[in-house]
Amino acid sequence: MTSKFVYKWLPVVATLVGVILFAKLGMWQLDRAAEKTLMKEAYDIRTALPVINVAADLLSINQDEYRYAVVEGFYEFDKQILIDNKIINGRGGLDVITPIKITGTDRRLLINRGWTPWSLDRTIFREFDNPKGKVVVRGLLKLPSQEYFTLSSNIGARNLGRS
């Protein structure tokens, strides 16, 4: 008799566990939706604000993300960051991140200069434009994803982004 009793209750217990699990997953999805709604509202409000002059204004990470900004300075290509394994339209390439030394200050700002594809032979690097002299950059302020950057003392044999 005991084994019949266990087999009758096992599906009920499994169903209850499943309902609780899926209810928790549903609540997590609702929390993520609310978080994304807040991010979208902040984006809409901040992109409508006046453009920030980065040299004149100190930036606040919490208040200035998604604001449009203008910065004048000199790119530091020797400190350039290349983020590999970016696939766009089925083609592999790199995101090019270059620090700019802000005119009149000792501060720097990372500029995402975009994506460049690898050539068909990955041993041959496709050169990209490295403008010389003072530049003026206009764009949207955005904190980089923390998963992108890993600091290491192991530097490769060659710096592929230099000109």
PDB file of C-alpha atoms in Angstrom, residues 81 83-84 86 95 97 112 143-150:
ATOM      1  CA  ILE A  81      41.976  48.803 -26.870  1.00  0.00           C
ATOM      2  CA  ILE A  83      37.928  44.080 -28.563  1.00  0.00           C
ATOM      3  CA  ASP A  84      38.009  40.916 -30.655  1.00  0.00           C
ATOM      4  CA  LYS A  86      32.653  40.920 -32.606  1.00  0.00           C
ATOM      5  CA  ASP A  95      35.625  47.091 -31.769  1.00  0.00           C
ATOM      6  CA  ILE A  97      38.276  51.814 -28.315  1.00  0.00           C
ATOM      7  CA  ASN A 112      34.298  53.765 -29.125  1.00  0.00           C
ATOM      8  CA  LEU A 143      29.401  53.245 -19.558  1.00  0.00           C
ATOM      9  CA  PRO A 144      31.214  50.270 -21.068  1.00  0.00           C
ATOM     10  CA  SER A 145      30.007  46.835 -20.145  1.00  0.00           C
ATOM     11  CA  GLN A 146      32.184  45.586 -17.299  1.00  0.00           C
ATOM     12  CA  GLU A 147      32.589  42.217 -18.988  1.00  0.00           C
ATOM     13  CA  TYR A 148      34.584  43.769 -21.856  1.00  0.00           C
ATOM     14  CA  PHE A 149      37.777  44.779 -20.138  1.00  0.00           C
ATOM     15  CA  THR A 150      40.267  42.524 -18.420  1.00  0.00           C
TER      16      THR A 150
END
